Amino acid sequence: MSAATELSPDVVARLSSWFDDTDLVSPSLSYAVFDRQGVLFHHGVGEFQLDGRAPGEETIYRIASMSKSFCIAAVLVLRDRGLLSLDDRVAELVPQFRDPVDAAGVVQPVTVRMLMSNSSGLPEDNGWADHELALSREDFLAVVDAGLGFAGLPGLGFQYSNVGFWLLGVIVEDLAGQGFEQFARETFLEPLGLTSTGYKPADFAGDGEPGDGIAHGYTSYDKGSSWVPRPVVGGGIGACAASMFSTPPDIARWSGWLSSAFDVTNTDDAILSRASRREMQRIHTVAPGAADRTASPTLEAQGYGLGLYVEHDVRFGRFAQHSGGLPGWSSNMRWHLESGLGAVVFGNTNGLKLSVAAADMLRLVLDSVDEPARRIELWPATVAAARAVDAVVLGSGRILDAADASTVFSPNLLGDVPAEVRDARIAAAVAEVGGVVDAAAAAPLDARFTWSVAPAHVAWTIPGRTGELECRIEITPTTPAMLQRFDVAVRTPTTPLSPVLRHYRPVVDV
């Protein structure tokens, strides 16, 4: 287990005053930064029951649609147990459900995967669904049996559907042979030690009051001058998708377990396989317009995974995140897939849009520790080829001299650019930097690796007397591996390494 991330005093100070000048109006806010070891920082402001008490680390907040990742994990457990396929038709699992029909009268099947990835064609339904969480299973299936409308054909686009997740809850109950909440508690909450996570206040001893208490939900109609209490609506069919309560430490455990699937040293498949956890955290359905590009100028792509939104950032790579919102509560959790660093923010009023605050907090922490977007574990054959090529450039500079036992050329290499032409280009680049330094004076190759995009690829620098060279190689996936790409270029102050590529860092012998 790696050591916990250390936050600098400056970062802690900035986090502690994060909401001091905020425009957000809420009775209270509880927020934390965490890594895979647990909470690194927590701060609470305001009064979570309007009784003078500020929220503590263990104060319980309603997390609303953050619950959806738990619902998806339940479905995937059943898939991994062989009880269903994600390509099964929903109509075969829930007889009351009827597939849509296209303009030609042809039935268009909706699959389990489409429900999970919000691509079923069922329309956005938050306004109605938020007030119908307490529907019984029987009443919900009567709604389904009466017929559901579709905003588009299945599989063609993104529509955020709570009803789709409620259908998943029905499927889980039928295949597991028990209520959804019981299945989730036995499958995830208890094994992962999520002792402060549940689906209703009654799940906690004394309704949570013996501990740090449960935040009550409020709404204001006069910008916070007064607050109206909101009741806890839930406990019915909507519980699987939006009824959960939790704390920052439990969200840290949950996200750490999900993101640990991207840790190359992790071998834990006990509850849900690493492959299935990774499947949750990749884009399945593109979600255009789902992110505020002004607030997130470095965002290059966003979509819905399975129960989580997935973002691709030009600096830090991939994030998973999900917000929650119900009358009386707002929340957002997010984490960096590569490192497991994350942030969570809870508020006990509706409409706060906490995703921007959580994202900015997390970026502050990632910047402070210079976290790479990805760590690329190089193949031994890649490192061996790089050593051979490095010796060539530091030595004679002739590419043909690299044809030894450790480096085999792919037929395309010298076919694309003849050896004499390639040698002349290398010689010109070496001359432009005033010649390379003596091999003995160069730092070890591992210290000169700069970036990589795959285990078969690596770039590194070679110091010259008046400048610097960058070498890049790529090998084939065959056995034996062959060198299929070899480039040498001059790096100057006016041609720096791409700010994106320099954060994809090669790692040797992880």
Short mmCIF file of C-alpha atoms in Angstrom, two decimals:
data_model
loop_
_atom_site.label_atom_id
_atom_site.label_comp_id
_atom_site.label_asym_id
_atom_site.label_seq_id
_atom_site.Cartn_x
_atom_site.Cartn_y
_atom_site.Cartn_z
CA MET A 1 0.00 0.00 0.00
CA SER A 2 1.43 3.36 -0.99
CA ALA A 3 1.84 6.18 1.53
CA ALA A 4 -0.88 8.79 1.87
CA THR A 5 -0.46 11.94 -0.20
CA GLU A 6 0.94 14.89 1.73
CA LEU A 7 -0.79 18.23 1.26
CA SER A 8 1.34 21.34 1.63
CA PRO A 9 0.41 24.00 4.21
CA ASP A 10 -0.45 26.38 1.36
CA VAL A 11 -2.87 23.86 -0.19
CA VAL A 12 -4.49 23.20 3.19
CA ALA A 13 -4.89 26.94 3.77
CA ARG A 14 -6.47 27.46 0.37
CA LEU A 15 -8.84 24.54 0.83
CA SER A 16 -9.83 25.75 4.30
CA SER A 17 -10.98 29.11 2.92
CA TRP A 18 -12.41 27.75 -0.34
CA PHE A 19 -15.97 28.95 0.19
CA ASP A 20 -15.18 32.12 2.14
CA ASP A 21 -16.13 34.41 -0.75
CA THR A 22 -18.48 32.05 -2.51
CA ASP A 23 -21.77 32.96 -4.13
CA LEU A 24 -23.19 29.61 -2.99
CA VAL A 25 -25.97 29.89 -0.43
CA SER A 26 -26.49 26.80 1.71
CA PRO A 27 -27.17 26.10 5.38
CA SER A 28 -23.95 24.07 5.39
CA LEU A 29 -21.21 22.64 3.21
CA SER A 30 -19.04 19.62 3.97
CA TYR A 31 -16.10 18.91 1.69
CA ALA A 32 -13.02 16.73 1.59
CA VAL A 33 -10.01 15.78 -0.48
CA PHE A 34 -8.91 12.15 -0.42
CA ASP A 35 -6.68 9.53 -1.96
CA ARG A 36 -6.91 5.73 -1.99
CA GLN A 37 -5.79 5.62 1.65
CA GLY A 38 -8.63 7.84 2.87
CA VAL A 39 -9.48 11.46 3.68
CA LEU A 40 -6.53 13.88 3.50
CA PHE A 41 -8.45 17.05 4.35
CA HIS A 42 -11.96 17.87 5.53
CA HIS A 43 -13.71 21.11 6.32
CA GLY A 44 -17.26 21.96 7.26
CA VAL A 45 -18.97 25.34 7.24
CA GLY A 46 -22.42 26.50 8.30
CA GLU A 47 -25.01 24.55 10.30
CA PHE A 48 -26.18 21.17 9.04
CA GLN A 49 -29.40 21.24 11.14
CA LEU A 50 -29.61 25.01 11.71
CA ASP A 51 -28.86 24.37 15.38
CA GLY A 52 -25.37 25.84 15.62
CA ARG A 53 -23.49 22.62 14.78
CA ALA A 54 -20.99 22.74 11.91
CA PRO A 55 -20.66 19.53 9.87
CA GLY A 56 -17.89 17.16 10.90
CA GLU A 57 -16.09 14.56 8.84
CA GLU A 58 -18.67 11.93 9.83
CA THR A 59 -21.78 14.09 9.35
CA ILE A 60 -24.09 12.22 6.99
CA TYR A 61 -25.49 13.90 3.88
CA ARG A 62 -27.88 12.67 1.26
CA ILE A 63 -25.94 11.94 -1.95
CA ALA A 64 -28.88 11.54 -4.37
CA SER A 65 -27.75 10.43 -7.84
CA MET A 66 -24.24 9.66 -6.65
CA SER A 67 -26.08 6.43 -5.72
CA LYS A 68 -26.10 5.36 -9.36
CA SER A 69 -22.56 3.98 -9.30
CA PHE A 70 -23.67 1.57 -6.55
CA CYS A 71 -26.62 0.48 -8.71
CA ILE A 72 -24.33 -0.19 -11.67
CA ALA A 73 -21.85 -2.11 -9.54
CA ALA A 74 -24.72 -4.36 -8.41
CA VAL A 75 -25.67 -5.13 -12.01
CA LEU A 76 -22.05 -5.88 -12.90
CA VAL A 77 -21.68 -8.27 -9.97
CA LEU A 78 -24.60 -10.26 -11.34
CA ARG A 79 -23.08 -10.13 -14.82
CA ASP A 80 -19.76 -11.39 -13.50
CA ARG A 81 -21.62 -14.22 -11.74
CA GLY A 82 -23.08 -15.25 -15.08
CA LEU A 83 -26.68 -14.34 -14.23
CA LEU A 84 -27.15 -11.92 -17.11
CA SER A 85 -25.47 -10.34 -20.12
CA LEU A 86 -25.34 -6.60 -20.62
CA ASP A 87 -26.74 -7.22 -24.10
CA ASP A 88 -29.85 -8.95 -22.75
CA ARG A 89 -33.08 -7.28 -23.79
CA VAL A 90 -34.83 -5.42 -20.99
CA ALA A 91 -38.21 -6.65 -22.25
CA GLU A 92 -37.11 -10.24 -21.62
CA LEU A 93 -36.12 -9.44 -18.03
CA VAL A 94 -38.98 -7.06 -17.18
CA PRO A 95 -42.14 -8.32 -18.96
CA GLN A 96 -43.99 -5.05 -18.34
CA PHE A 97 -41.42 -3.15 -20.44
CA ARG A 98 -42.11 -2.63 -24.14
CA ASP A 99 -39.45 -1.68 -26.66
CA PRO A 100 -40.00 1.39 -28.84
CA VAL A 101 -40.99 1.04 -32.46
CA ASP A 102 -39.42 3.11 -35.25
CA ALA A 103 -41.20 4.98 -38.03
CA ALA A 104 -41.27 1.83 -40.15
CA GLY A 105 -42.97 -0.13 -37.40
CA VAL A 106 -39.85 -2.14 -36.53
CA VAL A 107 -39.20 -2.91 -32.88
CA GLN A 108 -35.94 -1.37 -31.60
CA PRO A 109 -34.64 -3.45 -28.67
CA VAL A 110 -33.44 -1.76 -25.50
CA THR A 111 -30.66 -3.65 -23.74
CA VAL A 112 -29.40 -3.66 -20.17
CA ARG A 113 -26.22 -1.94 -21.37
CA MET A 114 -28.27 0.93 -22.81
CA LEU A 115 -29.99 1.53 -19.49
CA MET A 116 -26.63 1.51 -17.71
CA SER A 117 -25.03 3.97 -20.14
CA ASN A 118 -28.04 6.32 -20.46
CA SER A 119 -28.45 5.53 -24.15
CA SER A 120 -31.80 3.71 -24.01
CA GLY A 121 -33.76 6.56 -25.59
CA LEU A 122 -35.79 7.07 -22.40
CA PRO A 123 -36.01 10.84 -21.83
CA GLU A 124 -34.65 13.02 -19.05
CA ASP A 125 -37.05 12.79 -16.11
CA ASN A 126 -35.49 14.52 -13.10
CA GLY A 127 -38.39 16.84 -12.30
CA TRP A 128 -40.88 13.98 -12.05
CA ALA A 129 -38.53 11.32 -10.69
CA ASP A 130 -37.24 13.43 -7.79
CA HIS A 131 -40.72 13.36 -6.27
CA GLU A 132 -41.51 9.71 -7.04
CA LEU A 133 -38.59 7.95 -5.32
CA ALA A 134 -41.00 6.34 -2.86
CA LEU A 135 -43.01 4.53 -5.55
CA SER A 136 -43.43 0.90 -4.64
CA ARG A 137 -42.10 -1.74 -6.99
CA GLU A 138 -45.66 -2.72 -7.91
CA ASP A 139 -46.74 0.85 -8.63
CA PHE A 140 -43.62 1.48 -10.72
CA LEU A 141 -44.17 -1.65 -12.79
CA ALA A 142 -47.75 -0.49 -13.35
CA VAL A 143 -46.32 2.78 -14.73
CA VAL A 144 -44.03 0.77 -17.01
CA ASP A 145 -46.88 -1.47 -18.10
CA ALA A 146 -48.98 1.57 -19.04
CA GLY A 147 -46.25 2.51 -21.53
CA LEU A 148 -43.13 4.69 -21.50
CA GLY A 149 -42.31 7.40 -24.01
CA PHE A 150 -38.97 7.51 -25.82
CA ALA A 151 -37.07 10.62 -26.84
CA GLY A 152 -35.09 8.81 -29.51
CA LEU A 153 -34.07 5.43 -30.83
CA PRO A 154 -32.15 3.17 -28.45
CA GLY A 155 -28.37 3.29 -28.67
CA LEU A 156 -28.12 6.52 -30.66
CA GLY A 157 -27.53 9.20 -28.04
CA PHE A 158 -27.42 10.38 -24.46
CA GLN A 159 -30.52 10.97 -22.36
CA TYR A 160 -30.28 10.98 -18.56
CA SER A 161 -32.99 8.61 -17.35
CA ASN A 162 -33.80 7.79 -13.74
CA VAL A 163 -36.47 5.36 -14.90
CA GLY A 164 -33.74 3.41 -16.67
CA PHE A 165 -31.93 2.93 -13.37
CA TRP A 166 -35.12 1.99 -11.58
CA LEU A 167 -35.56 -0.76 -14.18
CA LEU A 168 -32.04 -1.91 -13.36
CA GLY A 169 -33.07 -2.07 -9.70
CA VAL A 170 -35.97 -4.36 -10.62
CA ILE A 171 -33.62 -6.60 -12.62
CA VAL A 172 -31.17 -6.83 -9.72
CA GLU A 173 -33.93 -7.78 -7.29
CA ASP A 174 -35.29 -10.46 -9.60
CA LEU A 175 -31.92 -12.06 -10.32
CA ALA A 176 -30.52 -11.71 -6.79
CA GLY A 177 -33.72 -12.94 -5.17
CA GLN A 178 -33.71 -10.18 -2.55
CA GLY A 179 -34.44 -6.50 -2.15
CA PHE A 180 -31.98 -4.11 -3.77
CA GLU A 181 -30.97 -2.38 -0.55
CA GLN A 182 -30.23 -5.68 1.17
CA PHE A 183 -28.22 -6.90 -1.82
CA ALA A 184 -26.17 -3.69 -1.92
CA ARG A 185 -25.57 -3.78 1.82
CA GLU A 186 -24.37 -7.40 1.80
CA THR A 187 -22.41 -7.10 -1.44
CA PHE A 188 -20.69 -3.71 -1.09
CA LEU A 189 -21.42 -1.69 2.02
CA GLU A 190 -20.44 -4.26 4.62
CA PRO A 191 -17.45 -5.85 2.80
CA LEU A 192 -15.96 -2.44 1.98
CA GLY A 193 -16.52 -1.09 5.48
CA LEU A 194 -18.96 1.62 4.37
CA THR A 195 -20.49 1.78 7.82
CA SER A 196 -21.84 5.33 7.38
CA THR A 197 -23.61 4.71 4.09
CA GLY A 198 -27.24 3.68 3.76
CA TYR A 199 -30.47 4.26 1.89
CA LYS A 200 -32.58 5.95 4.61
CA PRO A 201 -32.08 7.59 8.01
CA ALA A 202 -33.39 4.45 9.74
CA ASP A 203 -30.35 2.56 8.41
CA PHE A 204 -28.23 4.43 10.97
CA ALA A 205 -28.32 3.83 14.71
CA GLY A 206 -30.57 6.42 16.30
CA ASP A 207 -31.14 7.94 12.85
CA GLY A 208 -27.46 8.91 12.89
CA GLU A 209 -27.73 11.24 15.86
CA PRO A 210 -25.36 9.35 18.21
CA GLY A 211 -22.57 10.17 15.75
CA ASP A 212 -22.04 13.46 13.93
CA GLY A 213 -25.69 13.56 12.88
CA ILE A 214 -27.52 13.66 9.54
CA ALA A 215 -27.76 16.93 7.63
CA HIS A 216 -31.36 18.01 7.15
CA GLY A 217 -32.45 19.19 3.73
CA TYR A 218 -33.63 22.77 3.15
CA THR A 219 -34.80 25.04 0.36
CA SER A 220 -34.72 28.83 0.32
CA TYR A 221 -36.96 31.06 -1.77
CA ASP A 222 -35.28 34.29 -0.65
CA LYS A 223 -31.55 33.63 -1.22
CA GLY A 224 -30.95 32.20 2.23
CA SER A 225 -32.78 34.74 4.37
CA SER A 226 -35.02 31.88 5.48
CA TRP A 227 -35.02 28.13 5.03
CA VAL A 228 -37.86 25.68 4.47
CA PRO A 229 -37.25 22.06 5.62
CA ARG A 230 -37.56 19.39 2.93
CA PRO A 231 -38.76 15.89 3.81
CA VAL A 232 -36.75 12.79 2.96
CA VAL A 233 -38.62 11.26 0.03
CA GLY A 234 -37.40 7.81 -0.88
CA GLY A 235 -37.17 4.22 0.20
CA GLY A 236 -39.15 2.92 -2.76
CA ILE A 237 -38.18 1.87 -6.26
CA GLY A 238 -35.99 4.95 -6.66
CA ALA A 239 -33.72 4.01 -3.76
CA CYS A 240 -31.29 2.20 -6.04
CA ALA A 241 -30.61 5.35 -8.06
CA ALA A 242 -30.95 8.35 -5.76
CA SER A 243 -31.76 7.63 -2.11
CA MET A 244 -28.36 7.03 -0.49
CA PHE A 245 -26.78 8.86 2.45
CA SER A 246 -23.03 8.88 3.08
CA THR A 247 -19.98 10.67 4.49
CA PRO A 248 -16.68 11.89 3.01
CA PRO A 249 -14.68 8.94 4.47
CA ASP A 250 -17.08 6.41 2.96
CA ILE A 251 -17.06 8.14 -0.42
CA ALA A 252 -13.26 8.08 -0.24
CA ARG A 253 -13.37 4.31 0.37
CA TRP A 254 -15.87 3.77 -2.46
CA SER A 255 -13.98 5.83 -5.01
CA GLY A 256 -10.65 4.40 -3.89
CA TRP A 257 -11.95 0.90 -4.50
CA LEU A 258 -13.28 1.85 -7.93
CA SER A 259 -10.12 3.70 -9.01
CA SER A 260 -7.82 0.99 -7.64
CA ALA A 261 -8.74 -1.00 -10.74
CA PHE A 262 -6.32 1.29 -12.60
CA ASP A 263 -3.46 0.62 -10.15
CA VAL A 264 -1.12 -1.84 -11.91
CA THR A 265 -0.05 -3.27 -8.56
CA ASN A 266 -3.64 -4.08 -7.50
CA THR A 267 -4.89 -7.67 -7.84
CA ASP A 268 -8.21 -7.40 -5.95
CA ASP A 269 -11.09 -9.01 -7.85
CA ALA A 270 -12.92 -10.25 -4.75
CA ILE A 271 -16.17 -8.24 -4.84
CA LEU A 272 -16.23 -7.00 -8.42
CA SER A 273 -13.51 -7.66 -10.96
CA ARG A 274 -11.03 -4.93 -11.82
CA ALA A 275 -12.10 -5.25 -15.46
CA SER A 276 -15.71 -4.51 -14.53
CA ARG A 277 -14.69 -1.56 -12.36
CA ARG A 278 -12.66 -0.16 -15.24
CA GLU A 279 -15.67 -0.73 -17.51
CA MET A 280 -17.69 1.62 -15.31
CA GLN A 281 -15.07 4.35 -15.69
CA ARG A 282 -14.75 4.73 -19.45
CA ILE A 283 -16.99 6.61 -21.86
CA HIS A 284 -19.81 4.51 -23.29
CA THR A 285 -22.11 7.31 -24.46
CA VAL A 286 -20.89 10.72 -25.60
CA ALA A 287 -22.67 13.46 -23.67
CA PRO A 288 -22.45 16.66 -25.74
CA GLY A 289 -23.08 19.85 -23.84
CA ALA A 290 -23.03 18.10 -20.47
CA ALA A 291 -20.05 20.14 -19.25
CA ASP A 292 -19.55 23.87 -18.94
CA ARG A 293 -16.57 24.52 -21.21
CA THR A 294 -16.09 27.98 -19.70
CA ALA A 295 -15.71 26.47 -16.23
CA SER A 296 -13.66 23.55 -17.59
CA PRO A 297 -11.49 24.97 -20.41
CA THR A 298 -9.10 21.99 -20.35
CA LEU A 299 -11.86 19.43 -20.88
CA GLU A 300 -11.42 17.69 -24.24
CA ALA A 301 -14.15 15.04 -23.98
CA GLN A 302 -16.95 13.94 -21.69
CA GLY A 303 -19.43 11.13 -21.72
CA TYR A 304 -21.39 8.76 -19.56
CA GLY A 305 -19.71 5.58 -18.46
CA LEU A 306 -21.75 3.13 -16.41
CA GLY A 307 -23.23 5.02 -13.47
CA LEU A 308 -20.50 7.67 -13.70
CA TYR A 309 -19.59 10.56 -15.96
CA VAL A 310 -16.10 10.26 -17.41
CA GLU A 311 -14.01 13.29 -18.37
CA HIS A 312 -10.84 13.48 -20.46
CA ASP A 313 -8.69 16.44 -19.47
CA VAL A 314 -5.81 17.73 -21.61
CA ARG A 315 -3.55 18.10 -18.56
CA PHE A 316 -4.52 15.39 -16.09
CA GLY A 317 -6.05 12.69 -18.26
CA ARG A 318 -9.13 10.85 -17.06
CA PHE A 319 -11.57 11.62 -14.23
CA ALA A 320 -14.72 9.87 -13.06
CA GLN A 321 -17.43 11.92 -11.38
CA HIS A 322 -21.10 12.19 -10.58
CA SER A 323 -23.32 14.84 -9.03
CA GLY A 324 -26.38 14.38 -6.90
CA GLY A 325 -29.37 16.65 -6.53
CA LEU A 326 -32.72 16.36 -4.78
CA PRO A 327 -35.00 18.94 -3.19
CA GLY A 328 -32.92 19.81 -0.13
CA TRP A 329 -29.54 18.36 -1.10
CA SER A 330 -26.67 18.78 -3.60
CA SER A 331 -23.42 16.89 -4.00
CA ASN A 332 -20.54 15.98 -6.28
CA MET A 333 -17.79 13.38 -6.05
CA ARG A 334 -14.90 13.01 -8.47
CA TRP A 335 -11.56 11.29 -8.69
CA HIS A 336 -8.49 11.06 -10.90
CA LEU A 337 -8.32 7.56 -12.35
CA GLU A 338 -4.53 7.39 -12.50
CA SER A 339 -3.73 8.48 -8.96
CA GLY A 340 -6.98 7.94 -7.05
CA LEU A 341 -6.87 11.50 -5.71
CA GLY A 342 -10.37 12.88 -5.40
CA ALA A 343 -12.73 15.43 -3.91
CA VAL A 344 -16.28 15.37 -2.59
CA VAL A 345 -18.57 18.28 -1.70
CA PHE A 346 -21.95 18.04 0.07
CA GLY A 347 -24.53 20.76 0.63
CA ASN A 348 -27.94 20.58 2.27
CA THR A 349 -29.95 22.63 -0.18
CA ASN A 350 -30.82 22.06 -3.81
CA GLY A 351 -29.39 23.56 -6.99
CA LEU A 352 -25.84 24.26 -5.77
CA LYS A 353 -23.98 22.81 -8.80
CA LEU A 354 -21.00 21.74 -6.71
CA SER A 355 -19.16 20.04 -9.57
CA VAL A 356 -17.11 23.16 -10.42
CA ALA A 357 -15.91 23.59 -6.84
CA ALA A 358 -15.00 19.91 -6.52
CA ALA A 359 -13.17 19.95 -9.84
CA ASP A 360 -11.16 23.06 -8.96
CA MET A 361 -10.22 21.68 -5.54
CA LEU A 362 -8.99 18.48 -7.09
CA ARG A 363 -7.00 20.29 -9.78
CA LEU A 364 -5.33 22.36 -7.07
CA VAL A 365 -4.19 19.21 -5.29
CA LEU A 366 -3.10 17.44 -8.48
CA ASP A 367 -1.10 20.51 -9.54
CA SER A 368 0.54 20.77 -6.13
CA VAL A 369 1.94 17.23 -6.35
CA ASP A 370 2.64 17.46 -10.11
CA GLU A 371 0.54 14.37 -10.75
CA PRO A 372 0.98 12.95 -14.26
CA ALA A 373 -1.96 12.24 -16.50
CA ARG A 374 -0.79 8.65 -16.84
CA ARG A 375 2.14 6.46 -15.91
CA ILE A 376 3.08 4.18 -18.79
CA GLU A 377 4.84 0.97 -17.78
CA LEU A 378 7.29 0.28 -20.61
CA TRP A 379 7.84 -3.19 -21.97
CA PRO A 380 11.33 -4.58 -21.31
CA ALA A 381 11.73 -4.88 -25.09
CA THR A 382 10.98 -1.16 -25.46
CA VAL A 383 13.65 -0.26 -22.92
CA ALA A 384 16.16 -2.61 -24.59
CA ALA A 385 15.52 -1.06 -28.00
CA ALA A 386 15.82 2.44 -26.55
CA ARG A 387 19.19 1.57 -25.01
CA ALA A 388 20.47 0.26 -28.32
CA VAL A 389 19.28 3.32 -30.27
CA ASP A 390 20.59 5.70 -27.60
CA ALA A 391 24.02 4.11 -27.87
CA VAL A 392 23.94 4.59 -31.63
CA VAL A 393 23.18 8.30 -31.47
CA LEU A 394 25.69 8.86 -28.69
CA GLY A 395 28.22 6.88 -30.71
CA SER A 396 28.50 6.77 -34.48
CA GLY A 397 24.99 8.04 -35.23
CA ARG A 398 24.57 5.43 -37.98
CA ILE A 399 21.25 3.64 -37.74
CA LEU A 400 22.64 0.48 -39.32
CA ASP A 401 24.96 0.10 -36.36
CA ALA A 402 21.92 -0.56 -34.19
CA ALA A 403 21.19 -3.84 -35.97
CA ASP A 404 22.43 -6.11 -33.23
CA ALA A 405 20.90 -8.88 -31.15
CA SER A 406 18.78 -6.49 -29.07
CA THR A 407 17.25 -4.51 -31.92
CA VAL A 408 15.59 -6.09 -34.94
CA PHE A 409 14.27 -3.78 -37.64
CA SER A 410 10.72 -4.06 -38.89
CA PRO A 411 10.79 -4.22 -42.73
CA ASN A 412 9.07 -0.84 -42.91
CA LEU A 413 11.76 1.05 -40.99
CA LEU A 414 14.40 1.30 -43.69
CA GLY A 415 11.81 0.93 -46.43
CA ASP A 416 10.05 4.11 -45.34
CA VAL A 417 13.30 6.08 -45.15
CA PRO A 418 16.49 4.54 -46.64
CA ALA A 419 19.36 4.06 -44.21
CA GLU A 420 21.61 6.61 -45.91
CA VAL A 421 18.88 9.26 -45.81
CA ARG A 422 18.09 8.54 -42.17
CA ASP A 423 21.78 8.61 -41.25
CA ALA A 424 22.17 11.99 -42.98
CA ARG A 425 19.22 13.40 -41.06
CA ILE A 426 20.62 12.16 -37.75
CA ALA A 427 24.02 13.65 -38.57
CA ALA A 428 22.42 17.00 -39.40
CA ALA A 429 20.49 17.03 -36.14
CA VAL A 430 23.61 16.14 -34.16
CA ALA A 431 25.55 18.94 -35.90
CA GLU A 432 22.77 21.44 -35.12
CA VAL A 433 23.25 20.88 -31.37
CA GLY A 434 27.04 21.16 -31.66
CA GLY A 435 27.56 17.44 -31.41
CA VAL A 436 26.38 15.16 -28.62
CA VAL A 437 28.16 14.89 -25.32
CA ASP A 438 30.37 11.92 -24.62
CA ALA A 439 28.39 8.83 -23.67
CA ALA A 440 30.08 8.77 -20.27
CA ALA A 441 28.92 12.34 -19.58
CA ALA A 442 25.25 11.68 -20.38
CA ALA A 443 22.85 10.88 -17.57
CA PRO A 444 21.53 7.30 -17.41
CA LEU A 445 18.90 6.63 -20.05
CA ASP A 446 16.12 6.03 -17.50
CA ALA A 447 16.62 9.58 -16.20
CA ARG A 448 16.30 10.98 -19.72
CA PHE A 449 12.97 9.35 -20.62
CA THR A 450 10.44 12.17 -21.13
CA TRP A 451 7.08 10.84 -22.32
CA SER A 452 5.23 7.86 -23.69
CA VAL A 453 1.78 7.05 -25.00
CA ALA A 454 1.98 3.25 -24.83
CA PRO A 455 4.25 0.49 -23.42
CA ALA A 456 5.71 -0.02 -26.90
CA HIS A 457 6.64 3.66 -27.29
CA VAL A 458 9.04 6.01 -25.54
CA ALA A 459 10.73 9.36 -26.09
CA TRP A 460 13.89 10.62 -24.43
CA THR A 461 16.46 13.36 -24.69
CA ILE A 462 20.13 13.30 -25.65
CA PRO A 463 22.22 16.28 -24.52
CA GLY A 464 24.21 18.16 -27.12
CA ARG A 465 26.87 20.78 -26.56
CA THR A 466 24.63 23.66 -27.67
CA GLY A 467 21.19 22.10 -27.58
CA GLU A 468 19.22 18.95 -27.02
CA LEU A 469 17.92 16.11 -29.18
CA GLU A 470 14.72 14.15 -28.71
CA CYS A 471 14.61 10.52 -29.82
CA ARG A 472 11.40 8.55 -30.25
CA ILE A 473 10.98 4.86 -30.90
CA GLU A 474 8.11 2.44 -31.23
CA ILE A 475 8.35 -1.32 -31.36
CA THR A 476 6.00 -3.95 -32.77
CA PRO A 477 3.80 -6.18 -30.57
CA THR A 478 5.39 -9.30 -32.09
CA THR A 479 7.82 -11.81 -30.61
CA PRO A 480 10.56 -10.93 -31.08
CA ALA A 481 9.73 -7.23 -30.95
CA MET A 482 10.99 -5.20 -33.89
CA LEU A 483 11.82 -1.52 -34.17
CA GLN A 484 9.13 0.02 -36.40
CA ARG A 485 9.74 3.72 -35.74
CA PHE A 486 12.84 5.77 -34.97
CA ASP A 487 12.90 9.57 -35.08
CA VAL A 488 15.50 12.10 -33.97
CA ALA A 489 14.71 15.82 -33.80
CA VAL A 490 16.26 18.94 -32.32
CA ARG A 491 14.48 20.39 -29.30
CA THR A 492 14.84 24.12 -28.89
CA PRO A 493 13.25 26.70 -26.54
CA THR A 494 10.84 27.58 -29.34
CA THR A 495 9.78 23.95 -29.83
CA PRO A 496 9.07 22.70 -26.31
CA LEU A 497 7.45 19.37 -25.64
CA SER A 498 3.66 19.44 -25.88
CA PRO A 499 2.10 20.35 -22.50
CA VAL A 500 -0.15 17.33 -22.92
CA LEU A 501 2.50 14.76 -23.83
CA ARG A 502 4.91 15.77 -21.11
CA HIS A 503 2.44 14.52 -18.51
CA TYR A 504 2.36 10.98 -19.93
CA ARG A 505 5.33 9.65 -18.05
CA PRO A 506 7.18 6.43 -18.82
CA VAL A 507 7.92 4.07 -15.95
CA VAL A 508 10.56 1.32 -15.97
CA ASP A 509 10.29 -1.85 -13.90
CA VAL A 510 7.14 -1.01 -11.94
#
